[in-house]
Amino acid sequence: MGVAQVLAAWEACDKTDTAFILVCSVFCWPIIPAVGLGYSGYSTKRSGLASFMPSILTIACCSVQWYAIGYSLAYGEGSGVIGGFKNAFHRGVLADPVGTIPAILFSEFQLIFCATVCAIAVGGACERGRIVALIPFIFLWATFIYCPLAHMVWSDEGFLAELGVLDFAGGTPVHICSGATASALSIYLSYPLGRSRRSSTRTPSHLALHRPQNTMCQVLALIVIWGSWLAFDAGTTLSLNFKSVMAFSVTNLCASGSALTWTLMTYWETGKWSIDSMFMGAIAGLVMITPAAGFVDLATSLFFGVGGAFICRQALRIKFTKLAQNWRWVDNGDTFATHCVGGFVATVATGLFARREVALYDGVTVIDGGVFFDGNVRQLGIQLLEALIGFTWSFAGSYLLVFLIDCVPGLEVLAEDKDIVAGMDAAQMDESLHEAEWNSEPDYYPLSHATVGLE
C-alpha cells in the first residue's frame, strides 16, 4: 500500500473516535502488569517477583504473536471458528477503517484484550510453575485458545456471533477463558503427566494456603485495574457515543456495588475491614459487568454487582474445604472463583437482562434483547452454549498444551521441591523483594576511598 493510499484511508477515519480509542488503549494497557501486581500480592514474600514476571512476559510474547499471526487468526477472514493468514504479519493492516478507526489501532486495542486474558490465565502457575515453560505456553495458548474464541464471538464470520451471542467485552473470551486456563494450569501442576511426573526431584502436591503477603501490591493493582477497566469497557464501543458513556457508568457502578457488598460481608463475619475483600469484590464486579456493559442499565448493573459478590464469595470457599486439599486444588489469586465462576454467571445473566433499547444507545446496534425485558427466551440458550464452549475449549486445550510442553526436556513446568520451599524468587529470579535474599551481598560503599564507614 502506497503512502497516498494510506493517507487517503486515514482521511476516511473519524478523528474523534480515533483519539478516543487511542486514549482508551493507553489507559487499558496498565491492566496487564497490574494483574501481575495482584498475583505478587497474593504470593508469599519469597515468590513475589516470580509471580509478577509472567505478566511482563505476556506483554512481550502476546505482542509478537499478535503481530505475526494472532490478529489474522482472531479477526481475519476464515471459517466460523478461526480466521486465516491473509493478514499475517499485519499485511494490509494500516489505516483502512475498521468502523471509524484505523485498522492498526483496532488491532492494538484488541491485542490488549489478548494480553490481559493471558496475564490472568498464567497466574495458575504462581508459586510452583517454572517461568521458562510459560514462554512457549503463552505463544501456543494465544494461537490455539484465545484467537479461536475471539473469532467465534467477535468476528463477523464467527459462528457464535452469527447465532446472536451477546458478549460486549468478553464474558467468555476474557473471563471464562482466563479462569478455565488458570484452573487447567493449577490442576496440571497438581497432577502432571509429562516429565514433571517422572522427575525424582518434583513431588506434585497441594500448596499450603496462606494470606496475601503484600497488601500494598493489592492496593496498587486494585487502583489500576478498576480505573483501567472503565476504559476497557467504554472503548469496546470503538467510537465515542452515548453507549461509551453508559458502558463506563455501569462498569463503575457494578464494581462499586460488588466491592461494597463483599467488604461488608467480611466485616459482618470478622468485625474488621479488609483490603483483600475490597479487591476481590471489585474484581468480581468488573467480571460480572464485562459481557453486559453495552446491554444493561444502571439499576441492573448494581444488581449484577451485589449478586456477583455473593456468588463469587461462595465459590471462593471451595479452596478452603477438605475436599480441595485432598484433590490438591489450588486456586491461585482466586481466579477460578472470580473469573471462571463469575464469567459464567455474567454470560448467562446477560442473556436474561439484556435490553434492546440500551444496545441501541450507539445508534447502530440492534439486538433481540434478553429474556426478562424483551421476552427473548432463545437468548438464554445461546449464552449457555457460549459459556460451555468457552470453558471446555479453554480448559481442555490449555491442559493439552501444558502437557505437550512438559514433555520437552528442559521445559518441565513444575518447579523442583527445593525451589518451591525456598521460594521462586531465589530459584528463578536475579532479584527479590524479600530482604533476606540479599543477606549474602557485601556491604555497599559508594565512595571507594572514603574514611567514613556504614553503621
Coordinates of C-alpha atoms in Angstrom, one line a residue:
M1 CA 0.0 0.0 0.0
G2 CA 1.5 3.3 -1.1
V3 CA 1.7 6.5 1.0
A4 CA -1.1 8.1 -0.9
Q5 CA -3.4 5.2 -0.2
V6 CA -2.5 5.1 3.4
L7 CA -3.2 8.8 3.8
A8 CA -6.5 8.6 1.9
A9 CA -7.6 5.8 4.2
W10 CA -6.6 7.8 7.2
E11 CA -8.7 10.7 6.0
A12 CA -11.7 8.4 5.9
C13 CA -11.3 7.6 9.6
D14 CA -13.1 9.7 12.2
K15 CA -10.5 11.6 14.2
T16 CA -12.6 12.0 17.3
D17 CA -13.3 8.2 17.5
T18 CA -9.6 7.5 16.8
A19 CA -8.4 9.8 19.5
F20 CA -10.9 8.3 21.9
I21 CA -9.8 4.7 21.3
L22 CA -6.2 5.7 21.3
V23 CA -6.6 7.2 24.8
C24 CA -8.6 4.1 26.0
S25 CA -5.8 1.9 24.7
V26 CA -3.2 3.8 26.7
F27 CA -5.4 3.6 29.9
C28 CA -6.1 -0.1 29.3
W29 CA -2.5 -1.2 28.9
P30 CA -1.6 -0.9 32.6
I31 CA -4.2 -3.7 33.4
I32 CA -1.6 -6.2 32.2
P33 CA 1.2 -5.5 34.6
A34 CA -1.4 -4.7 37.3
V35 CA -2.6 -8.3 37.1
G36 CA 0.9 -9.4 37.9
L37 CA 1.0 -7.0 40.8
G38 CA -2.2 -8.6 42.1
Y39 CA -0.6 -12.1 41.9
S40 CA 2.5 -10.8 43.5
G41 CA 0.5 -9.5 46.4
Y42 CA -1.2 -12.9 46.8
S43 CA 2.1 -14.9 46.7
T44 CA 4.4 -15.5 49.6
K45 CA 7.1 -12.9 50.1
R46 CA 9.7 -15.3 48.7
S47 CA 7.9 -15.6 45.4
G48 CA 6.6 -12.1 44.8
L49 CA 8.7 -11.1 41.8
A50 CA 8.5 -14.6 40.2
S51 CA 4.7 -14.2 40.3
F52 CA 4.9 -10.7 38.8
M53 CA 7.3 -11.6 36.0
P54 CA 4.8 -13.6 33.8
S55 CA 2.6 -10.6 33.3
I56 CA 5.6 -8.7 31.7
L57 CA 6.4 -11.8 29.6
T58 CA 2.8 -11.9 28.5
I59 CA 3.0 -8.3 27.1
A60 CA 6.1 -9.2 25.0
C61 CA 5.1 -12.6 23.9
C62 CA 1.5 -11.7 23.0
S63 CA 2.6 -8.6 21.1
V64 CA 4.9 -10.6 18.9
Q65 CA 2.3 -13.4 18.4
W66 CA -0.4 -10.9 17.7
Y67 CA 1.7 -9.1 15.1
A68 CA 2.7 -12.4 13.4
I69 CA -0.5 -14.4 13.3
G70 CA -2.7 -13.6 16.2
Y71 CA -4.7 -10.7 14.7
S72 CA -5.2 -12.5 11.5
L73 CA -6.5 -15.7 13.2
A74 CA -8.8 -13.7 15.5
Y75 CA -10.2 -11.1 13.1
G76 CA -9.1 -12.1 9.6
E77 CA -11.3 -13.8 7.0
G78 CA -11.7 -17.6 7.6
S79 CA -14.2 -20.1 8.9
G80 CA -16.7 -19.8 11.7
V81 CA -14.1 -21.0 14.2
I82 CA -10.9 -19.3 13.3
G83 CA -9.5 -16.8 10.8
G84 CA -6.9 -17.4 8.1
F85 CA -3.5 -15.9 7.3
K86 CA -4.5 -13.2 5.0
N87 CA -3.4 -10.5 7.5
A88 CA -0.4 -12.4 8.9
F89 CA 2.4 -10.1 9.9
H90 CA -0.2 -7.3 9.6
R91 CA -0.3 -7.3 5.9
G92 CA -2.8 -4.6 4.9
V93 CA -3.4 -3.6 8.5
L94 CA -2.7 0.1 8.4
A95 CA -5.1 3.0 8.0
D96 CA -8.1 1.3 6.4
P97 CA -11.1 2.0 8.6
V98 CA -12.5 -0.7 10.9
G99 CA -15.7 1.0 11.7
T100 CA -14.4 4.6 12.0
I101 CA -10.9 3.9 13.4
P102 CA -7.7 2.8 11.6
A103 CA -7.2 -1.0 11.4
I104 CA -3.9 -0.8 13.2
L105 CA -5.4 0.9 16.2
F106 CA -8.2 -1.6 16.3
S107 CA -5.6 -4.3 16.2
E108 CA -3.6 -2.8 19.1
F109 CA -6.7 -2.3 21.2
Q110 CA -7.6 -6.0 20.7
L111 CA -4.0 -7.0 21.5
I112 CA -4.5 -5.6 25.0
F113 CA -7.5 -7.9 25.4
C114 CA -5.4 -10.9 24.4
A115 CA -2.5 -10.0 26.7
T116 CA -4.8 -9.2 29.6
V117 CA -6.5 -12.6 29.4
C118 CA -3.2 -14.3 29.2
A119 CA -1.8 -12.5 32.2
I120 CA -4.8 -13.6 34.2
A121 CA -4.5 -17.1 32.9
V122 CA -0.8 -17.8 33.7
G123 CA -1.4 -16.9 37.3
G124 CA -2.4 -20.5 37.7
A125 CA 1.3 -21.4 37.8
C126 CA 2.2 -19.0 40.6
E127 CA 4.5 -20.2 43.4
R128 CA 5.3 -23.6 41.7
G129 CA 5.4 -23.3 37.9
R130 CA 8.6 -22.6 36.1
I131 CA 8.7 -19.3 34.2
V132 CA 10.7 -20.7 31.2
A133 CA 7.9 -23.1 30.4
L134 CA 5.4 -20.2 30.3
I135 CA 7.0 -18.6 27.2
P136 CA 6.1 -21.4 24.7
F137 CA 2.8 -21.8 26.6
I138 CA 1.9 -18.1 26.0
F139 CA 2.6 -18.3 22.3
L140 CA 0.7 -21.6 21.8
W141 CA -2.2 -20.5 24.1
A142 CA -2.7 -17.2 22.3
T143 CA -2.7 -19.1 19.0
F144 CA -4.9 -22.1 19.7
I145 CA -7.1 -21.0 22.7
Y146 CA -7.7 -17.2 22.7
C147 CA -7.7 -16.5 18.9
P148 CA -10.3 -19.1 18.0
L149 CA -12.6 -17.9 20.9
A150 CA -12.2 -14.3 19.9
H151 CA -13.0 -15.2 16.3
M152 CA -16.1 -17.2 17.3
V153 CA -17.5 -14.5 19.5
W154 CA -16.5 -11.2 17.9
S155 CA -15.5 -11.8 14.3
D156 CA -18.2 -11.1 11.6
E157 CA -17.8 -14.7 10.5
G158 CA -17.7 -16.3 14.0
F159 CA -20.4 -18.9 14.4
L160 CA -21.3 -17.7 17.9
A161 CA -21.6 -14.2 16.6
E162 CA -23.9 -15.4 13.8
L163 CA -26.1 -17.2 16.4
G164 CA -26.5 -13.8 18.0
V165 CA -24.5 -14.2 21.2
L166 CA -24.3 -11.1 23.4
D167 CA -20.8 -10.6 24.8
F168 CA -19.9 -7.0 24.9
A169 CA -16.3 -7.0 26.2
G170 CA -15.5 -10.6 27.0
G171 CA -17.5 -12.7 29.4
T172 CA -16.3 -15.8 27.7
P173 CA -13.1 -14.9 25.7
V174 CA -11.8 -12.9 28.6
H175 CA -13.1 -14.2 31.9
I176 CA -14.2 -17.8 31.4
C177 CA -11.2 -18.4 29.2
S178 CA -8.7 -17.0 31.7
G179 CA -10.3 -18.7 34.7
A180 CA -10.5 -22.1 32.9
T181 CA -7.0 -21.8 31.7
A182 CA -5.6 -20.9 35.2
S183 CA -7.5 -23.8 36.6
A184 CA -6.1 -26.1 34.0
L185 CA -2.6 -25.0 34.8
S186 CA -3.1 -25.4 38.5
I187 CA -4.6 -28.8 38.2
Y188 CA -1.8 -29.9 35.9
L189 CA 0.8 -28.8 38.4
S190 CA -1.0 -31.0 41.0
Y191 CA -1.4 -33.9 38.5
P192 CA 1.4 -33.6 35.9
L193 CA 1.5 -36.2 33.1
G194 CA 4.8 -35.4 31.4
R195 CA 8.4 -35.1 32.6
S196 CA 7.4 -33.4 35.8
R197 CA 5.7 -36.5 37.0
R198 CA 8.7 -38.7 36.3
S199 CA 11.2 -36.4 38.0
S200 CA 12.6 -37.6 41.3
T201 CA 13.1 -34.0 42.5
R202 CA 9.5 -33.0 42.0
T203 CA 6.6 -34.0 44.1
P204 CA 3.1 -32.9 42.9
S205 CA 1.2 -31.8 45.9
H206 CA -1.3 -29.3 47.3
L207 CA 0.1 -26.0 48.3
A208 CA -0.5 -24.9 51.9
L209 CA -2.9 -22.0 51.9
H210 CA -1.7 -18.6 53.1
R211 CA -3.0 -15.0 53.4
P212 CA -1.9 -12.4 50.8
Q213 CA 1.7 -11.4 51.7
N214 CA 1.9 -7.9 50.2
T215 CA -1.2 -5.8 50.7
M216 CA 0.4 -2.8 49.0
C217 CA 0.7 -4.7 45.8
Q218 CA -3.0 -5.5 46.0
V219 CA -3.8 -1.8 46.7
L220 CA -1.9 -0.7 43.6
A221 CA -3.4 -3.5 41.5
L222 CA -6.9 -2.5 42.6
I223 CA -6.4 1.1 41.7
V224 CA -5.0 0.4 38.3
I225 CA -7.4 -2.4 37.3
W226 CA -10.5 -0.7 38.4
G227 CA -9.6 2.6 36.7
S228 CA -8.3 0.9 33.5
W229 CA -11.3 -1.4 33.2
L230 CA -13.6 1.6 32.8
A231 CA -11.6 2.5 29.7
F232 CA -11.7 -1.2 28.7
D233 CA -15.5 -1.3 28.6
A234 CA -16.0 2.3 27.3
G235 CA -13.6 1.7 24.5
T236 CA -15.2 -1.5 23.4
T237 CA -17.8 0.6 21.5
L238 CA -14.9 1.5 19.2
S239 CA -16.3 5.0 18.8
L240 CA -17.2 7.9 21.0
N241 CA -21.0 7.9 21.6
F242 CA -23.5 7.7 24.4
K243 CA -23.1 4.0 24.7
S244 CA -19.4 4.6 25.6
V245 CA -20.6 6.8 28.4
M246 CA -23.2 4.3 29.5
A247 CA -20.7 1.4 29.5
F248 CA -18.3 3.5 31.6
S249 CA -21.0 4.2 34.1
V250 CA -22.4 0.7 34.5
T251 CA -18.9 -0.7 34.9
N252 CA -18.1 1.6 37.8
L253 CA -21.4 1.1 39.5
C254 CA -21.2 -2.7 39.2
A255 CA -17.7 -2.8 40.6
S256 CA -18.7 -0.5 43.4
G257 CA -21.7 -2.5 44.4
S258 CA -19.7 -5.7 44.4
A259 CA -16.8 -4.3 46.3
L260 CA -19.1 -2.8 49.0
T261 CA -21.1 -6.0 49.3
W262 CA -18.1 -8.3 49.6
T263 CA -16.4 -5.9 52.1
L264 CA -19.5 -5.6 54.3
M265 CA -19.9 -9.4 54.4
T266 CA -16.3 -9.8 55.6
Y267 CA -16.9 -7.1 58.2
W268 CA -20.1 -8.8 59.3
E269 CA -18.2 -12.0 59.8
T270 CA -14.9 -10.7 61.3
G271 CA -15.6 -7.2 62.7
K272 CA -12.6 -5.9 60.7
W273 CA -12.2 -4.1 57.3
S274 CA -10.2 -5.9 54.6
I275 CA -8.4 -4.5 51.6
D276 CA -8.3 -8.1 50.2
S277 CA -12.1 -8.2 50.4
M278 CA -12.4 -4.8 48.7
F279 CA -10.1 -6.0 46.0
M280 CA -11.9 -9.3 45.4
G281 CA -15.3 -7.6 45.4
A282 CA -14.2 -5.0 42.8
I283 CA -12.7 -7.8 40.6
A284 CA -15.9 -9.8 40.9
G285 CA -18.0 -6.7 39.9
L286 CA -15.7 -6.0 36.9
V287 CA -16.1 -9.6 35.8
M288 CA -19.9 -9.5 36.1
I289 CA -20.3 -6.4 34.0
T290 CA -17.9 -7.2 31.2
P291 CA -20.2 -9.1 28.9
A292 CA -23.2 -6.9 29.7
A293 CA -21.8 -3.4 29.8
G294 CA -23.3 -2.5 26.5
F295 CA -26.7 -4.1 27.1
V296 CA -27.9 -3.2 30.7
D297 CA -29.0 -0.1 32.5
L298 CA -27.6 1.3 35.8
A299 CA -30.1 -0.5 38.1
T300 CA -29.3 -3.9 36.5
S301 CA -25.6 -3.3 36.8
L302 CA -25.9 -2.7 40.5
F303 CA -27.9 -5.9 40.8
F304 CA -25.1 -7.7 38.9
G305 CA -22.5 -6.3 41.3
V306 CA -24.3 -7.3 44.5
G307 CA -25.3 -10.7 43.2
G308 CA -21.8 -11.4 41.8
A309 CA -20.3 -10.7 45.2
F310 CA -22.5 -13.2 46.9
I311 CA -21.9 -15.9 44.2
C312 CA -18.1 -15.4 43.8
R313 CA -17.6 -15.3 47.5
Q314 CA -19.3 -18.6 48.0
A315 CA -17.2 -20.1 45.1
L316 CA -14.1 -18.8 46.9
R317 CA -14.9 -21.1 49.9
I318 CA -14.3 -24.2 47.8
K319 CA -10.5 -23.9 48.1
F320 CA -10.7 -24.0 51.9
T321 CA -12.5 -27.3 52.0
K322 CA -11.0 -30.7 52.9
L323 CA -12.1 -31.9 49.5
A324 CA -10.0 -29.3 47.8
Q325 CA -7.0 -30.2 49.9
N326 CA -7.4 -33.9 49.1
W327 CA -7.8 -33.1 45.4
R328 CA -4.7 -30.8 45.5
W329 CA -6.9 -27.9 44.3
V330 CA -5.0 -24.6 44.4
D331 CA -6.9 -21.5 43.2
N332 CA -4.0 -19.0 42.8
G333 CA -5.3 -15.5 43.1
D334 CA -8.8 -16.9 43.4
T335 CA -9.0 -16.9 39.6
F336 CA -11.5 -19.7 39.4
A337 CA -13.9 -18.2 41.9
T338 CA -13.9 -14.7 40.3
H339 CA -13.1 -15.0 36.6
C340 CA -14.4 -18.5 35.8
V341 CA -17.5 -18.7 38.0
G342 CA -18.2 -15.0 37.7
G343 CA -17.7 -15.0 34.0
F344 CA -20.1 -18.0 33.6
V345 CA -22.8 -16.4 35.7
A346 CA -22.3 -13.0 34.0
T347 CA -22.6 -14.5 30.5
V348 CA -25.8 -16.3 31.4
A349 CA -27.2 -13.2 33.2
T350 CA -26.5 -11.1 30.2
G351 CA -29.0 -13.3 28.3
L352 CA -31.5 -12.7 31.0
F353 CA -31.2 -9.0 31.5
A354 CA -30.0 -7.5 28.2
R355 CA -32.2 -4.7 26.9
R356 CA -32.8 -3.9 23.3
E357 CA -33.0 -0.1 23.9
V358 CA -29.7 0.1 25.8
A359 CA -27.9 -1.7 23.0
L360 CA -29.2 0.9 20.6
Y361 CA -27.6 3.8 22.5
D362 CA -24.8 3.9 19.9
G363 CA -27.4 4.4 17.2
V364 CA -26.5 1.3 15.2
T365 CA -26.6 -1.9 17.3
V366 CA -29.8 -3.8 17.0
I367 CA -30.4 -6.9 19.2
D368 CA -33.3 -9.1 20.1
G369 CA -32.8 -8.4 23.8
G370 CA -32.9 -10.8 26.7
V371 CA -35.4 -12.9 28.5
F372 CA -36.9 -10.5 31.1
F373 CA -37.2 -7.2 29.3
D374 CA -37.7 -8.3 25.7
G375 CA -39.1 -11.8 26.1
N376 CA -36.3 -13.4 24.0
V377 CA -36.0 -16.8 25.7
R378 CA -33.8 -18.1 22.9
Q379 CA -31.0 -15.8 24.0
L380 CA -30.6 -17.8 27.2
G381 CA -29.7 -20.9 25.3
I382 CA -27.2 -19.1 23.1
Q383 CA -25.5 -17.6 26.2
L384 CA -25.3 -21.0 27.8
L385 CA -23.8 -22.5 24.7
E386 CA -21.2 -19.8 24.5
A387 CA -20.2 -20.3 28.1
L388 CA -20.0 -24.1 27.8
I389 CA -17.9 -23.9 24.6
G390 CA -15.6 -21.3 26.2
F391 CA -14.9 -23.3 29.3
T392 CA -14.5 -26.6 27.5
W393 CA -12.2 -25.2 24.8
S394 CA -10.1 -23.2 27.3
F395 CA -9.7 -25.9 30.0
A396 CA -9.1 -28.9 27.8
G397 CA -7.0 -27.0 25.3
S398 CA -4.8 -25.4 27.9
Y399 CA -4.3 -28.7 29.7
L400 CA -3.2 -30.4 26.5
L401 CA -0.8 -27.5 25.7
V402 CA 0.9 -27.6 29.1
F403 CA 1.2 -31.4 28.9
L404 CA 2.9 -31.1 25.5
I405 CA 5.3 -28.5 26.8
D406 CA 6.0 -30.6 29.9
C407 CA 7.2 -33.4 27.6
V408 CA 10.1 -31.3 26.2
P409 CA 13.4 -31.8 28.1
G410 CA 14.3 -28.6 29.9
L411 CA 10.7 -27.3 29.9
E412 CA 9.4 -29.2 32.9
V413 CA 6.5 -27.0 34.1
L414 CA 6.6 -28.0 37.8
A415 CA 9.5 -26.5 39.8
E416 CA 11.6 -28.7 41.9
D417 CA 10.6 -29.3 45.6
K418 CA 13.6 -27.4 46.9
D419 CA 12.8 -24.3 44.8
I420 CA 9.2 -24.2 45.9
V421 CA 10.2 -24.4 49.5
A422 CA 13.0 -21.8 49.2
G423 CA 10.8 -19.5 47.1
M424 CA 10.5 -19.0 43.4
D425 CA 12.4 -15.7 43.5
A426 CA 15.6 -17.4 44.7
A427 CA 15.2 -20.2 42.2
Q428 CA 14.2 -18.3 39.1
M429 CA 14.8 -14.6 39.5
D430 CA 18.0 -12.5 39.7
E431 CA 16.2 -10.1 42.1
S432 CA 13.8 -10.4 45.0
L433 CA 11.6 -8.2 47.1
H434 CA 12.4 -10.3 50.2
E435 CA 15.2 -8.7 52.2
A436 CA 16.6 -11.9 53.4
E437 CA 17.6 -12.8 49.8
W438 CA 20.3 -10.1 50.0
N439 CA 22.0 -11.3 53.1
S440 CA 24.8 -12.8 51.2
E441 CA 25.5 -9.5 49.3
P442 CA 28.6 -7.5 50.6
D443 CA 28.0 -4.1 52.1
Y444 CA 27.9 -1.3 49.6
Y445 CA 30.4 1.6 50.0
P446 CA 29.6 4.3 47.5
L447 CA 32.9 6.1 48.0
S448 CA 35.8 3.7 47.4
H449 CA 38.4 5.9 49.2
A450 CA 36.1 7.2 51.9
T451 CA 37.1 7.0 55.6
V452 CA 33.6 7.1 56.9
G453 CA 32.1 3.6 57.3
L454 CA 28.5 2.5 57.3
E455 CA 26.8 1.7 60.6

